[in-house]
Structure formats: structure tokens, C-alpha cells
């Protein structure tokens, strides 16, 4: 049985053109799996446990049992086959968050005043780091964003083009925020994008599913990690053919 | 009773910081209400009527009776009070669509081969024009996009900053495609954005609502046109105060 | 004998990597040859004749006898061989120039107050148009800039990438302003650029030569139009070979 | 007596609008003063000494006796008055330089094959670091570029806008390459820019002066460090007035 969000896609008039992943031109993007949002003992996790216990239960369970394991499998696969891996993280350069947009600053201040908690941490704070089990290895760039979309505050566009990357596989959090906004911009600029359902997470299933519906309707593919890796594995077993150029 | 998508927002942990519109720093953005998608006698409308009759019924009814009238009221209000209005449109510069992304080109070719219809028209084609009832007036720029987000293929970022615009009101189509992607990038770059529910339209209510849910959860406000205009009208009746700067 | 600026390049330590033009991936860019700066009867030309007669003499002579003829030969060659041609123009969207940067607005106001002349005209003004003898033909996009570099206020980056363009030939005016700034950004983003000496013009030979020196030292090639067309012509006579990818 | 390049500016028709620095909205940008180009015992310095001894003499003398001391005085002044300081650096993310443009990669390979030397080092290499005497302090962001202009490969545009910066003071190297290209893009996007003559350096005086001429002719101011600091010091002694907004 298809997931409920898939039912809304039946009979959708203008789906994106289909594509098959070419491993040599594919990169895995791991979005913002930092301690502030993915370490169950600090920041967002504690904020949720204290103020949104039902959401905390859903979120921490999915994080531990679904999302982190799926990203670990993706990382294992991409590293084993020498495919490109890139990491993103989010947070201000400055302790006082002066480089965030005024609206983001006010959200931080609002949460802080109401609950004593902090959501985003600046680049030198240990809580800003990628969680240790997913830490980037040598040769895997970690790009610092101050925005949701990496295309709005990093050099990712040129970096991907110079690497010859045409296909992007998205994992991380939050699905409807930094993952979807970066993936939309990537698709809009011509990259062929796969959003990996089980490797992403949001605070609620409804927000997560709303992303999957609209991403699959207009921007690219939504896959389970196993399906996507099976496709890449099959492609890696085939003899290499002449380069087909962008988005063949 | 709240709309169903609003129910999913109850108890949402990290909503965007609230804001009030400052009319002098607010612009209305009318997104892609061109003949190819909003003239019931050509292109997308005919394609839907022939191949997706149930969607055609929903879409053309909402377009005629809800979306176009709402945009007309918004345009009337903004023009009456000398507030900024900008138009966007989408389509290739070239007849053969060589400047679209390969994936968009293949979508066009797929639809054309399967149905004989064309979705996007190049900039000099009459079907590329904004529908006559909403046509831009002198002093209302019309920016040509080749992408969904205006931030990915026009100079809208600098244009808005030099104009001193800090608040954006979004209308047009399709909700989950060009409207949401442009509004997400705008919000991500610091603009305070309102998505106007009744002034936007998608092929299905499910896709439209998925946008409203995630936009309100993370990026900005979702209002009905009357509510938003009432707020602007009230602000216009207040005596002007000293400029408060970005996003006060 | 080499031009004086070339003498300063002798023994330059880190010149850009050499390249040969591939016609199928080459576009001619005609920068800002609009009536405001290239019609001898209005705007800049009259301003120069009244207030800077020596510069007017140099500029109008070079424009009429060197630059315009060179661009006409380039256009003839590119059109004859069905190579890509793009036009840029500069000016505000608004009559009151509200979308120019404050500093550009103040420059306009300063000139206007001191001399009664206007330099830049808004997009709907006839003086904003490309001079008639160089007017764009069907299929030759005209991108509206509000800045010097097309990369700062138009969608030219994606447009060129989707077209498969990797080599750019620059002509137009002014050499040290819109031509050089656009060409620097293009080179910086990976395009292989040729600045065509005789097809460009500035107010003084010193400013023009300063551009040629630094462009050749660090960014790309500086050629005479005949040399560059001879290279393209030779390449067009060779049998096509398999695509070599970016910047081979 | 004016410097020779200043003589070419006499009678220049359209200089940029003048401006005075507002310290609270001013940032010092230190461009690419990394060991690869500013440590006399490695990389560029050794390459010059072995292959371009006359240039090495000029460059190392100016670096040691003019440029580094001027940047140190600027840093001292900005830090003493709690003004913003930002650092840029240049180099690839990858050891094999796969994320540089193909042309830059070929330049590196050409130099390496001909001389055994390497010019650019990847982000984790100690030679990529800013020279110790100018090292960034806490609260002074260091943005990693892979291009000459920071606007082409970092999030500097939004960072500066969110900080409320409207005035930029440029120092570092090389004058005609990363300094000028970043400063041109900054000026083109509306920032009021000062290029500090004695705080910048190129391989030759001719290349350096060509930048000063064209920057002063069209983009912004060229000052000596003492003149610029005197202006800032005077402004800091004046009582604060109401914010005048962009580029007043």
C-alpha cells in the first residue's frame, strides 16, 4: 500500500521528468545533522521533551531508529564506492547571532525568553558540530550555512558544477526546512534530486509528508534509502558508458 | 473552524517570529499569472480539460471565482495606496527551450509527445503574457524567470533591497511551485513574507494545503486576502513613525 | 611592436591557463551598446561634448570608427555561423531610479544637477534601447541589468550553463566598467573569456588599457577581433570531435 | 605630487558619488593574506625567488615593509574601536583541487609541472592558513572562497546585509585579482568601498596601479591607510546621529 501522501499524487498532471542516477555524477548531501538538533541530551531535544513531549517522543524515536541508521547506511554505501559526500550545517558566525536575519534572531530570542533554551549555536560552539557518529571524514567538505538553503549562503552551486555533479541525494533535517529548501533550489538550478524519505526527519509526520508530496509533484524523486542504493548499486555493476552530459 | 492544514500546526514547536506589515516597505508579488496557465482557452487549461477533467474542474473554478478575483482586489488595494507591485513570469528565452534545465526540457517534450500540448512558451510568444485583466501597469516591473524561484534567475534580490522593501505579499500560481519556491528563498534571505491563501492556486487542494502547512510552520505567514488588506489599511491610517529598520 | 599595456605583462609570473575557443560552446556578449552611451546625438555623448571636449573627440571617434565596426563584424560572423549571441543593457526599471544602488542614484543626481544631463535611462525609455545598427535579432536574448556585472542582477549564469556555453567573447562598453566587471565574474565562475580590444571602448585609453593589462594578467585572453575570428573560423573548418567537456 | 595613476583620473567624466565612512556600518575586509602567498619561506614567495627574482624583490619588500604593517595598523584600529573585521581566504576544499574551475586547475598543474611549485593549498593544509601575525581573532569570521570574488563562492552578501554593513575597507592580496574582484562586486551590489593602497599588493606596481586607476574611476575610493583611519577617527569623535540609512 502506498503511503498516504503518495495517494495525493495519483493523477497529478505535470510530474517532473524521470531520471536514473549516474553514480559518478552523484553526491550525497547530509543536511544539518548537528548536535543542536540531533543529540538527544541538548538544545532542541531537551526543549521538545520539556515543552512538546508528544512531539519529542515521535522525533527522538524516528531520529534514533530510522533517520540516523538510514544516513549511516547511505554514508557507508557512498564511502565504500568512493562517491561524493558533502555535509551542510546551520548557525550564525557570531555568538550574538548578528548575521542571522532579523526574523531568525527574533525567533531565537523568543524561544530563549519563553523557555531558557537555545536552538542555533554559532560556528565555534561544540553543540554546532555534526553528531559524532556521522562526522565528516577527510575529503568530505562541511559547508557553513546561515540560511535554510545552502544556495543562499554558501558556494555550493559552483562547487557542485566544478565537481561535475548532476545528481543529488538529500538526507538530514528538518525535512520541510533546510532539506526541502536546499533541494528545491538545487532542482530549480537543474540538478536531479532525490529526497530520501527514511533519511529525513521533521517534528511531525504531517510536515514531513507535506514536503514529500510537493517535492515528488514538482521537483524530483522521493525514494526509500534501500531503493535508491539498489539503483546506484545496479548502475555501478554496469560497464561504464560514454558520458551522456547533463541530465540525460 | 480552522482549515484542515491549520490543525496540523497546533502545537508546532518552532513557528517563525511574528511580524506586522509596514506598508511603505511592502511589495505585492504576482507570480506567473500568464496565459499559458491562466487563460482557460489555451495550453495548460486545455491540457487539463482533455486529460485531467476532474482537476480541470477544480482548477478552472478556483482560478475564475477565487484566485483571479483575489489578485484583482490586491492589485486594486496596492495601486490605490501607491504601494509597490511586481510581476514575475516564467518561460524560456529561446523557442527551442535551450535555456531551460535539461529536466524541464524533457518534461516539456514528454507532455508534447504524449498529448500534443505545450506548457511553457518563450518570452516573445503571446501565450507567455500575463493575462490581460492583471496586466502590469507602467512602473510595475515584470521580471522574466527561467526557473521557479525568482532568486535563481532574476535580479529580484538587489531590486527589492534597493527599493527598501522588507515585506512581501505573494499571490499567483502554482502555489507549491513558483510561488512557494520564490517565497521560501525570500524568507530565507530575510524578507518577511505573507502567502495569500485565496490569491494562490495549485492543481489540487492537497498540494496547495501542503504548501500552506509548511510555509506557516517555518517561513512566514499564511493569510486570507481580506485579513492581510485590513492589516495594511489599519497601518496606513496610523500616523507614520520613525523607520524601525529591518524586520522590527 | 606590442601595445604598451602588453609590455607590462612580459615576465608576469602567473598568467591564466591558455585555451582555444570551441565555436559550439562559444557566445558573443554585446555589453550595453545603448543609445544613452552610443548615440552621438543624446545623453553621454552630448554631456561629453559640452563638458569634456577632448574626451568626446577620442570617444566618439573610437566609437564610430573602431568599436561599432568591430562589433558589427563580430555580429556578422557569429550570425553567419549560427553561434550564440547575447545582449546586455543597463538602466533602472523605475523612472525615479529607485532600484539603483543609492550611490548610483546620487551619481545620476549629481550629474543632473551640475549639467542638466542624464546618463542612465529606465527600461521603457527609447534612449535605453540598443543602438539600431546593432539591435538584437529574434533568438538573441537581451538581458536587463541594473548593475555593472550581469551576474549581479540577471539570470545569465544559469542561462549560459543550460545553453552549454563555456567560452565567452566580450564586446561593448565601457571597457573598465560593465564589460570588465561582467567578464571578471564570468571568468571567476569558470567561463573561458576573451576580451576583444577593438570591440570595446572607454572614455580614455588609459582606463581601457588598465583593463586589458589586468584582464590578461589574471582572468583570460585579450585579442583583436580579427585574430579571434580567425581562430573561430579555423575551428569551424575542422571536423567536429567528441565533446571534451568544460574548459578542455 | 599625485601618484602617476591619479594623473589619469584628472578630467575623468563620471567618477563615483563621494561618501564618508560611518564607523558603525563599516567593516574591514582582509583578503587572502595566507601563508601560500605571504609567508616568504614557502610556495609563491619561493616560486618568485627562483623564477622571477626581480618581481620577488619588489613583492617581498612591499609585503614586509608596506602591506603587512599597514594591515596590522588597520586591524589595530578596527579592533580598538570594536569595528567589524572579516577575513577571506582562497583555495580548494579538495586536495586534488576538483572544486576549482578547470582553468584554475590547469594553471596549478602548469606551474607544478614547470617548476615543481604549488600556488593554492586546500583548506586543511597549514600553508592555506592566514599568516600568524594577522590571524583572525574570536568573533572575526574567516570565509573560505574557491573563487576570486567572495560574492561568487561564499555567503558574504547576506552576512554583510544582516550585520547592517554599508561601507567596506579592502586590504590584502593580490590587488588586481581577489581584492579588486571582490571590491567590484561589493560596489556593484551597493556597498560603499574603499581600496587601501598601502594595504594591498600585487606582483608589479603596474598591475597594482591599473587597479587603483579603474577602481577610483568607476567603483569607489582609493585611500592611504592613514587618511582613511583619520576619517574614521574623526567620525568616532563626533556624537552619534540618527541612522541615515543606506549610503546617505
Short mmCIF file of N, CA and C in Angstrom, two decimals, chain B residues 11 47 89 111 147 198 228 230:
data_model
loop_
_atom_site.label_atom_id
_atom_site.label_comp_id
_atom_site.label_asym_id
_atom_site.label_seq_id
_atom_site.Cartn_x
_atom_site.Cartn_y
_atom_site.Cartn_z
N UNK B 11 0.29 23.21 18.24
CA UNK B 11 1.36 22.57 18.99
C UNK B 11 2.64 22.41 18.20
N UNK B 47 -5.08 21.29 -21.87
CA UNK B 47 -4.40 20.04 -21.50
C UNK B 47 -5.13 19.38 -20.32
N UNK B 89 7.17 36.31 -14.37
CA UNK B 89 6.65 35.35 -15.34
C UNK B 89 7.71 34.29 -15.56
N UNK B 111 5.39 15.87 -22.33
CA UNK B 111 3.98 16.29 -22.44
C UNK B 111 3.61 16.49 -23.89
N UNK B 147 13.28 29.92 -14.11
CA UNK B 147 13.26 28.96 -13.01
C UNK B 147 11.99 29.19 -12.18
N UNK B 198 -6.14 32.68 -0.63
CA UNK B 198 -7.13 32.75 -1.71
C UNK B 198 -6.59 33.35 -3.00
N UNK B 228 -5.27 40.32 5.38
CA UNK B 228 -4.00 41.00 5.10
C UNK B 228 -4.24 42.45 4.71
N UNK B 230 -6.81 44.28 5.52
CA UNK B 230 -7.29 45.01 6.70
C UNK B 230 -6.11 45.47 7.56
#
